[in-house]
PDB file of C-alpha atoms in Angstrom:
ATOM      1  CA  UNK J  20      -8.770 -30.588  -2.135  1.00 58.00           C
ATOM      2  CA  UNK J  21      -5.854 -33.152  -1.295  1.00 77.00           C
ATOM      3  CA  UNK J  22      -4.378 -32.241   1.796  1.00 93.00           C
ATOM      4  CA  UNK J  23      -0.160 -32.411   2.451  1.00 97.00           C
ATOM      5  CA  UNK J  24       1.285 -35.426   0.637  1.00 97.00           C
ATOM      6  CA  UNK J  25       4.753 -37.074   1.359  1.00 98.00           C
ATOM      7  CA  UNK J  26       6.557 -39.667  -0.083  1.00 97.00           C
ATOM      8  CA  UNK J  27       7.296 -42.000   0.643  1.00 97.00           C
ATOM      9  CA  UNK J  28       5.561 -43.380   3.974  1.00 97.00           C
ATOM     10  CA  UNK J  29       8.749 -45.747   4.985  1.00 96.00           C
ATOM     11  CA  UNK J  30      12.239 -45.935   3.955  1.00 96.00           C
ATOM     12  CA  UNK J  31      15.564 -47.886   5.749  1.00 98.00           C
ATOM     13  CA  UNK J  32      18.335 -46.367   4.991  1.00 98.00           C
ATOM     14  CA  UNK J  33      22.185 -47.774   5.663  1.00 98.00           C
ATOM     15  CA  UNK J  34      24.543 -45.533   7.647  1.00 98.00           C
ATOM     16  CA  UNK J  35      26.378 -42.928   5.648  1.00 98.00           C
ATOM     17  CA  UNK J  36      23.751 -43.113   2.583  1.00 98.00           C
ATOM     18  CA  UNK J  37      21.821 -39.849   1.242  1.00 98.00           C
ATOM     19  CA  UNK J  38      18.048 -39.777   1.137  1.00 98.00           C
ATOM     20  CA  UNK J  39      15.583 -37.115  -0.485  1.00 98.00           C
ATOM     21  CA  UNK J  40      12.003 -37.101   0.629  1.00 98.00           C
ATOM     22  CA  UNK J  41       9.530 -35.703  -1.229  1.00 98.00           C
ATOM     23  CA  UNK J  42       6.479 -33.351  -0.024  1.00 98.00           C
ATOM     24  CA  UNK J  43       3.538 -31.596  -2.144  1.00 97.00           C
ATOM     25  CA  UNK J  44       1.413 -28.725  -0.414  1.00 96.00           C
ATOM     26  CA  UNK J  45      -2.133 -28.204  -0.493  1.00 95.00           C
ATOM     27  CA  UNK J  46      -3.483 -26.419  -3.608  1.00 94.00           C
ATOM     28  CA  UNK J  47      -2.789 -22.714  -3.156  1.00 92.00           C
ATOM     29  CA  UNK J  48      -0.367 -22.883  -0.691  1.00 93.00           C
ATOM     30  CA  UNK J  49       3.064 -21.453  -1.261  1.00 93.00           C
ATOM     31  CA  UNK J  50       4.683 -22.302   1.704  1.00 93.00           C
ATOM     32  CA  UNK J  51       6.156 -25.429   2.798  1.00 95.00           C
ATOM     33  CA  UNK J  52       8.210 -26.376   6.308  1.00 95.00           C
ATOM     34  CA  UNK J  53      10.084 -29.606   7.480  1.00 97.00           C
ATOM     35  CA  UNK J  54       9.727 -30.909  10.930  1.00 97.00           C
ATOM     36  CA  UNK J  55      11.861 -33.786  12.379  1.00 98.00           C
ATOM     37  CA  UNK J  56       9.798 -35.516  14.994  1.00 97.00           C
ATOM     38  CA  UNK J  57      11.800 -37.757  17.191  1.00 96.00           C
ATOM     39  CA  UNK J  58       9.500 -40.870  19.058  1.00 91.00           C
ATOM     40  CA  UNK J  59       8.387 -39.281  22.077  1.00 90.00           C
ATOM     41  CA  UNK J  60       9.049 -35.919  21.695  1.00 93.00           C
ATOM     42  CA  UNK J  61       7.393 -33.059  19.487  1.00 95.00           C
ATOM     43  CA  UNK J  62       8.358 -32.221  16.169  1.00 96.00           C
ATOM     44  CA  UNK J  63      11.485 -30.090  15.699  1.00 96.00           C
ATOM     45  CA  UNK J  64      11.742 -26.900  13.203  1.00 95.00           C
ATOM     46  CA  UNK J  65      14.465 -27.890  10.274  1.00 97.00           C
ATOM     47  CA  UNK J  66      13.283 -25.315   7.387  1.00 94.00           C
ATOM     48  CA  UNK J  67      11.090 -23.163   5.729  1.00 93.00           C
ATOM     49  CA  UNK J  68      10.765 -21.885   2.357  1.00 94.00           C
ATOM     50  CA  UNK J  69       7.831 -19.730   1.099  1.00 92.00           C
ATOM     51  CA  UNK J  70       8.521 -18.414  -2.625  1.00 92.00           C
ATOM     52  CA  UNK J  71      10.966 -21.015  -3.493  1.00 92.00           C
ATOM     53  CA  UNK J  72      13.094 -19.114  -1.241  1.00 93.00           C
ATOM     54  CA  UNK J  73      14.659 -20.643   2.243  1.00 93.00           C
ATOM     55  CA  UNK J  74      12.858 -18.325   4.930  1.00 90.00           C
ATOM     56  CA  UNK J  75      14.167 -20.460   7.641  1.00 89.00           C
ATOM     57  CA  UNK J  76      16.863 -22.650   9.422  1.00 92.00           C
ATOM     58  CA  UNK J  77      16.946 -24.684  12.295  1.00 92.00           C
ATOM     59  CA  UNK J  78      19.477 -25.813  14.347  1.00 92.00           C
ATOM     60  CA  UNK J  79      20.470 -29.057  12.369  1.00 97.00           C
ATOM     61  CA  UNK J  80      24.029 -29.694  10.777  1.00 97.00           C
ATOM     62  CA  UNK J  81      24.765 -28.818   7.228  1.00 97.00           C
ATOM     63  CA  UNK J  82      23.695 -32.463   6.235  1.00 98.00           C
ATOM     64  CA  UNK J  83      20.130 -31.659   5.649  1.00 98.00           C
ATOM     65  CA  UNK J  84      19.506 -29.282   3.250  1.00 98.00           C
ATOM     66  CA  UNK J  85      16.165 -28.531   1.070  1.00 98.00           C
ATOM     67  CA  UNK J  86      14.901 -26.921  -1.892  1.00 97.00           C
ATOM     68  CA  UNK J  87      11.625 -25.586  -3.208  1.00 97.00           C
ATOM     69  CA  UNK J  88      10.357 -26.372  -6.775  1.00 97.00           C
ATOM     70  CA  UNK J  89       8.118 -23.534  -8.772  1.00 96.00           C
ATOM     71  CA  UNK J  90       4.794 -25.661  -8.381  1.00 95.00           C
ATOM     72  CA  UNK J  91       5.947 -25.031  -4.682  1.00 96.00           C
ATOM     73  CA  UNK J  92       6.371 -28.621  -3.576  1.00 97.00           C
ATOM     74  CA  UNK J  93       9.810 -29.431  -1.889  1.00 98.00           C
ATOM     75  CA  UNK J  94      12.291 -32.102  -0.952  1.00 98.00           C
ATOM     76  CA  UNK J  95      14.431 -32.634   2.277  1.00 98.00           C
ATOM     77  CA  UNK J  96      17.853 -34.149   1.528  1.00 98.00           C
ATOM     78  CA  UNK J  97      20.227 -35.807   4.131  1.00 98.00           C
ATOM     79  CA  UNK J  98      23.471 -36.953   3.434  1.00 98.00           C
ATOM     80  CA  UNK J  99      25.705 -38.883   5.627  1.00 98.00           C
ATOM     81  CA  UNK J 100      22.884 -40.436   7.524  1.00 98.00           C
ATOM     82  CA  UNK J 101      23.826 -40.831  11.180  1.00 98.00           C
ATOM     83  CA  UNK J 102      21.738 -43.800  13.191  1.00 97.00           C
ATOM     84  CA  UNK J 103      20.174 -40.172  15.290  1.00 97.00           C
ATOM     85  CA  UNK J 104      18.891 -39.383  11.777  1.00 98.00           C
ATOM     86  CA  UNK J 105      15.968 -42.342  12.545  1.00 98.00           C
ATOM     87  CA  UNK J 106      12.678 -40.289  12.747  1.00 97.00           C
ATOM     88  CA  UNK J 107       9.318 -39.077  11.784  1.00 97.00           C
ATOM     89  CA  UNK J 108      10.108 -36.253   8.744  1.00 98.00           C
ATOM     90  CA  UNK J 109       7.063 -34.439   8.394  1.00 98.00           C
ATOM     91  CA  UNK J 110       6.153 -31.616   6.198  1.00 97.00           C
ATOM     92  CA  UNK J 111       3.641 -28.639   6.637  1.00 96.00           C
ATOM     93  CA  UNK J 112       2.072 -26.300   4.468  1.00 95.00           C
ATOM     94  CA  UNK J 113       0.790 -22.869   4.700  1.00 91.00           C
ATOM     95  CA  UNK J 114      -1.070 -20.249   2.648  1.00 89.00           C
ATOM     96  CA  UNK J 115       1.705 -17.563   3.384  1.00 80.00           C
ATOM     97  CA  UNK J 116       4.994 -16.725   5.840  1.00 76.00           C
ATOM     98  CA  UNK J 117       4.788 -15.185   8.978  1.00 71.00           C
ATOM     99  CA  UNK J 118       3.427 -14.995  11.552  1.00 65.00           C
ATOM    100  CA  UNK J 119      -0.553 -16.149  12.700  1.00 67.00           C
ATOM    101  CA  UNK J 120      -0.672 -18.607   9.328  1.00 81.00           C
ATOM    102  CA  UNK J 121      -1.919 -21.775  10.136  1.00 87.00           C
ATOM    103  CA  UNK J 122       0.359 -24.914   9.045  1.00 91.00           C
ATOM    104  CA  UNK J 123      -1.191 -28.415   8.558  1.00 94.00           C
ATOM    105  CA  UNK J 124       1.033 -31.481   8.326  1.00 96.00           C
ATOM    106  CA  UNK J 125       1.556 -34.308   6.075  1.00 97.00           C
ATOM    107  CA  UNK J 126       1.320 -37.544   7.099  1.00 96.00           C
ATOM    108  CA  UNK J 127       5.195 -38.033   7.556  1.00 97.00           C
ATOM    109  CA  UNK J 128       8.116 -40.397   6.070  1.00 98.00           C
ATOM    110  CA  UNK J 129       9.083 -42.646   8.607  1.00 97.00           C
ATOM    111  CA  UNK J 130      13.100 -42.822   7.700  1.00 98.00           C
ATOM    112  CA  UNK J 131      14.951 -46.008   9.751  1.00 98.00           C
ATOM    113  CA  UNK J 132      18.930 -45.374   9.512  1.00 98.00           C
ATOM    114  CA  UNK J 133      20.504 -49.231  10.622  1.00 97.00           C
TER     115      UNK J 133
ATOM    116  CA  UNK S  29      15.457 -19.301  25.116  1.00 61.00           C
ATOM    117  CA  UNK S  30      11.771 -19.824  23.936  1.00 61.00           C
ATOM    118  CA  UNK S  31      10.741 -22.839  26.182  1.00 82.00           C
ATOM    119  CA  UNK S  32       6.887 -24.808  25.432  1.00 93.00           C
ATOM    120  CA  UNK S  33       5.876 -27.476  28.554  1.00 95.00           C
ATOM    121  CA  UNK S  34       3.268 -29.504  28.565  1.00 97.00           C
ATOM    122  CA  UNK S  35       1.460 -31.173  31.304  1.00 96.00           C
ATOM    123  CA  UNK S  36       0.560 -34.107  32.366  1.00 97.00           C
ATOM    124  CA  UNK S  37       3.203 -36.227  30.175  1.00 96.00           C
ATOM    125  CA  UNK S  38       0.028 -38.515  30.097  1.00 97.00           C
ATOM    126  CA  UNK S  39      -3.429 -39.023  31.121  1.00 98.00           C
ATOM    127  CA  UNK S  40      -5.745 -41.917  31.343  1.00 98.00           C
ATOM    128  CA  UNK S  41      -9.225 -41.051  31.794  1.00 97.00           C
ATOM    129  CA  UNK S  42     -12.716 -43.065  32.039  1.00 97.00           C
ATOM    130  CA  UNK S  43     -14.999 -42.166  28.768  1.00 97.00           C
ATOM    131  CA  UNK S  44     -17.244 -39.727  30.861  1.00 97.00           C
ATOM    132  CA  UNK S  45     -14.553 -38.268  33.025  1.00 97.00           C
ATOM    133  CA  UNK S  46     -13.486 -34.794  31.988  1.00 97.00           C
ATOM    134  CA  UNK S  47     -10.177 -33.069  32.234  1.00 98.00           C
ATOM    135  CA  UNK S  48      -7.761 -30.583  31.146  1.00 98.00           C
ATOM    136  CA  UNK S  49      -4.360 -30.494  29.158  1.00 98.00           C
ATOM    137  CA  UNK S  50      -2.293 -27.740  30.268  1.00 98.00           C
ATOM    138  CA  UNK S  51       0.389 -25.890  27.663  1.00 97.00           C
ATOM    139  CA  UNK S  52       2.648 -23.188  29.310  1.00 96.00           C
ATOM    140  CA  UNK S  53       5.240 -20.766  27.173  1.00 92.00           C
ATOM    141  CA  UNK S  54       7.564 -18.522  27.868  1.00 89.00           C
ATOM    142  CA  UNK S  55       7.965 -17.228  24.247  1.00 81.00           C
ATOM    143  CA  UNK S  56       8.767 -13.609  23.141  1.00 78.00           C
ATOM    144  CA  UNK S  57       5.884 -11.837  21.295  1.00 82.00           C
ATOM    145  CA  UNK S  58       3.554 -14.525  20.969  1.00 86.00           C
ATOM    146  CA  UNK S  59       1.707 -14.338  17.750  1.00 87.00           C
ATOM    147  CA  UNK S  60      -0.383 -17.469  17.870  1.00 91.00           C
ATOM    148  CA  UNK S  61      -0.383 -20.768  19.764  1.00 94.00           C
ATOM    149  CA  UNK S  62      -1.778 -24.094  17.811  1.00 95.00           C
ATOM    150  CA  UNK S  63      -3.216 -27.644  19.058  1.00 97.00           C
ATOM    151  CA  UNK S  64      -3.056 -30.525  16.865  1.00 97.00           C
ATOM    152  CA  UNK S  65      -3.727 -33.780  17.777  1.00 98.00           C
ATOM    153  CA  UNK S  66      -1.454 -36.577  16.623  1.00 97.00           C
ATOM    154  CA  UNK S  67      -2.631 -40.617  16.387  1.00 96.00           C
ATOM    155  CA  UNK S  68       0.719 -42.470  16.399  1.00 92.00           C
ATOM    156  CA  UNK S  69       2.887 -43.030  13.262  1.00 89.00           C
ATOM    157  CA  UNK S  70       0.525 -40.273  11.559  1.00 93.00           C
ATOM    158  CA  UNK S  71       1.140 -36.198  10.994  1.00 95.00           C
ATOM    159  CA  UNK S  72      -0.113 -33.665  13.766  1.00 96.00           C
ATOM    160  CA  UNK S  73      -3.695 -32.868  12.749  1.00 96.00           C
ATOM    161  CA  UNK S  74      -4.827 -29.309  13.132  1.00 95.00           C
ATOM    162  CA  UNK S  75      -7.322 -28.322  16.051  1.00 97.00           C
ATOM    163  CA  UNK S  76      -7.513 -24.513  16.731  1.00 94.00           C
ATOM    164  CA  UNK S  77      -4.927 -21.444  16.750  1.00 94.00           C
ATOM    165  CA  UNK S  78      -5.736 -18.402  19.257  1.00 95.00           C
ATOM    166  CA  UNK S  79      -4.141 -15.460  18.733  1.00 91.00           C
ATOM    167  CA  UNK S  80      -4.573 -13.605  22.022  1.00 91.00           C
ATOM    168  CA  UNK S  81      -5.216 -13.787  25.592  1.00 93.00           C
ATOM    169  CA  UNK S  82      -9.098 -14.506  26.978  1.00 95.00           C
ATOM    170  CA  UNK S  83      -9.579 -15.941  23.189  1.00 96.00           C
ATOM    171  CA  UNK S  84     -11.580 -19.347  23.888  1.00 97.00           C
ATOM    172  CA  UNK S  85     -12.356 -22.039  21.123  1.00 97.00           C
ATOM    173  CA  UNK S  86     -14.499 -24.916  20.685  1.00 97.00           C
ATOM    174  CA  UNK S  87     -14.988 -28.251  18.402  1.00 94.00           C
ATOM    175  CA  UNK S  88     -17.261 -31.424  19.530  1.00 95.00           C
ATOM    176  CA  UNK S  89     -15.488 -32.123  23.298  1.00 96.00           C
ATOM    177  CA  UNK S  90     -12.729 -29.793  22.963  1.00 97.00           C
ATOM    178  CA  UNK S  91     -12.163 -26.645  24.040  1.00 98.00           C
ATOM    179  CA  UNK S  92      -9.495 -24.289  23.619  1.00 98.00           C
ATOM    180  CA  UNK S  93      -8.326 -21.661  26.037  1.00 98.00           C
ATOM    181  CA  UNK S  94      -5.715 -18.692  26.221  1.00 96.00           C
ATOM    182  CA  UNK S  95      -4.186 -16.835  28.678  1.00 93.00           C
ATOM    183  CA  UNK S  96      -0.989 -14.459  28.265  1.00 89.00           C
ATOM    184  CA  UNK S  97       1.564 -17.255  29.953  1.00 92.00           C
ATOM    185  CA  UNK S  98      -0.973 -20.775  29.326  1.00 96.00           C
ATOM    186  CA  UNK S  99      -3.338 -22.731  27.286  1.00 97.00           C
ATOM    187  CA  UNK S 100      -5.718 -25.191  28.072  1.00 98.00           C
ATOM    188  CA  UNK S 101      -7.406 -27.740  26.382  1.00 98.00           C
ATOM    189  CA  UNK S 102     -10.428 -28.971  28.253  1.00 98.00           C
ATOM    190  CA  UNK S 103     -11.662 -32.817  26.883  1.00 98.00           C
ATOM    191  CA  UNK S 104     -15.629 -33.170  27.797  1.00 97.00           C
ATOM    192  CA  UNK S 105     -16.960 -36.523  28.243  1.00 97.00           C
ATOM    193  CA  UNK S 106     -13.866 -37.602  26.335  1.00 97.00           C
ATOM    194  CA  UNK S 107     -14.725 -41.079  24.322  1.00 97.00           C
ATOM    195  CA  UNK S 108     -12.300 -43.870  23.234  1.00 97.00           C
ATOM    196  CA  UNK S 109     -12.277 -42.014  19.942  1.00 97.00           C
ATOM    197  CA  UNK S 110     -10.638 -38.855  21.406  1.00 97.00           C
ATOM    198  CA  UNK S 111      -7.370 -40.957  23.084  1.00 98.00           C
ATOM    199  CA  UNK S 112      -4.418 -39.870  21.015  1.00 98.00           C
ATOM    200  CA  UNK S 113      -1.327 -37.538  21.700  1.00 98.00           C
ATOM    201  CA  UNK S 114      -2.019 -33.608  22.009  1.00 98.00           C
ATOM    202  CA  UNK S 115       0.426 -30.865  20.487  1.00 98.00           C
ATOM    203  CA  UNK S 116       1.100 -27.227  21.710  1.00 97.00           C
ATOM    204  CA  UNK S 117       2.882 -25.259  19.391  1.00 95.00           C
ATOM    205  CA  UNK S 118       3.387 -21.728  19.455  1.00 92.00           C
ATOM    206  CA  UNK S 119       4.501 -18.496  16.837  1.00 88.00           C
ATOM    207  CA  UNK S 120       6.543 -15.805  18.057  1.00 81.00           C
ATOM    208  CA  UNK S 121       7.001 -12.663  16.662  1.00 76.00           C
ATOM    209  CA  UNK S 122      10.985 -12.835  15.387  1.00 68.00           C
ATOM    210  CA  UNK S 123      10.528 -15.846  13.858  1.00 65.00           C
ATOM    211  CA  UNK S 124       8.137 -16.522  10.584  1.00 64.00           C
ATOM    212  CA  UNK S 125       6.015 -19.171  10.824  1.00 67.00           C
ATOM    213  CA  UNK S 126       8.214 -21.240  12.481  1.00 82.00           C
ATOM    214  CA  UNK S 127       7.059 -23.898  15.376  1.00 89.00           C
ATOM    215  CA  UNK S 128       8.085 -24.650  18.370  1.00 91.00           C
ATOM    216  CA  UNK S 129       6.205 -27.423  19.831  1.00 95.00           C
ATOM    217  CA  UNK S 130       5.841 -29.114  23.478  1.00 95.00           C
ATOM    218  CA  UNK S 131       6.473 -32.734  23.911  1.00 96.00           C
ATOM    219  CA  UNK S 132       2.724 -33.463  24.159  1.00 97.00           C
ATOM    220  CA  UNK S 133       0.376 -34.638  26.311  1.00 97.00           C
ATOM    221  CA  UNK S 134      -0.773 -38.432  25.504  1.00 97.00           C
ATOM    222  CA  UNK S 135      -4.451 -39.371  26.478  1.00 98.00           C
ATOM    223  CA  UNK S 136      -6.210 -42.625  26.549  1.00 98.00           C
ATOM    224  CA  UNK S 137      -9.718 -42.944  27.251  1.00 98.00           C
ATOM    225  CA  UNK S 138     -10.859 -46.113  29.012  1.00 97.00           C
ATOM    226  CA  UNK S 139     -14.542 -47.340  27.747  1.00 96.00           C
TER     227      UNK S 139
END
């Protein structure tokens, strides 16, 4: 089975643009969370959606939003993009929601705001 | 407020020399703690969950411990191969699935 895919690896980004990124679960799994990861710290709880429903919020401003698709992948929008915004985005999927369900992580889209 | 620390910030060890990573949490209702490992510019990679206090874990050099306010992670012989960053993140019981992780412990292993 593919593991957690994201797309895409890289993207610079101007100040005050909007980006989507782009995240596929494993096979089976129906839920999907985004993590910000900032360098040299650990990764930050944004959303969660399980059942194309949001089951989750972080504290982040109303700029980021997300959505869930019915094949259960998701995308992560930012708009306004703020030079703070410059991180690690990484996505993780799980079999279910709540509580003792292991996540595992994508390997991240590295998003540069200049 | 839910707090995660992690201890040291970083670790350099001889390949041979063992040693612990330390992951403390002052969470409500803890329903499971997670280690991942993380190589940099790449996504955590899972290692073990443990769900509840005197549960112990094991895989190759690593080994996974829990008690009610701490985990460890004890590194064996570590190798070359095993220097990378190490993530503690824990569940508690108001809040899903939801993460909260530590800042991570970064090891390098000297040949």
């Amino acid at each position: 089975d593919a593991g957690v895919t994201q797309s895409p690896t890289h993207l610079i980004k101007t100040r005050g643009q909007q980006v989507t990124l782009r995240c596929s679960p494993i096979s089976g799994h129906k839920s999907v969370s985004w993590y910000q990861q900032v360098l040299g710290q650990g990764p930050q709880f944004i959303f969660q959606y399980y059942e194309k429903e949001e089951r989750g919020r972080g504290n982040f401003p109303d700029r980021f939003s997300a959505r869930q698709f019915p094949n259960y992948s998701s995308e992560l929008n930012v708009n306004a993009l703020l030079l703070g915004d410059s991180a690690l985005y990484l996505c993780a999927s799980s079999r279910a929601w709540g509580a003792n369900t292991e996540a595992f992580f994508g390997q991240g889209t590295r998003l540069t705001v200049v | 407020e839910d707090q995660v620390t992690q201890s040291p910030e970083a670790l350099r060890l001889q390949e041979g020399e063992s040693s612990s990573l330390n992951c403390s949490y002052t969470v409500s209702g803890l329903r499971g703690l997670f280690w991942y490992r993380q190589d940099p510019g790449k996504g955590p990679e899972f290692l073990f969950t443990l769900y509840s206090a005197g549960e112990e874990k094991e895989k190759e050099r690593l080994k996974a411990t829990l008690t009610k306010k701490e985990s460890f992670l004890h590194i064996t012989a570590p190798k070359p191969e095993d220097s990378a960053t190490y993530l503690c993140a824990v569940q508690a019981a108001n809040t899903g699935n939801q993460f909260y992780f530590g800042t991570g412990t970064s090891l390098t292993v000297i040949p």
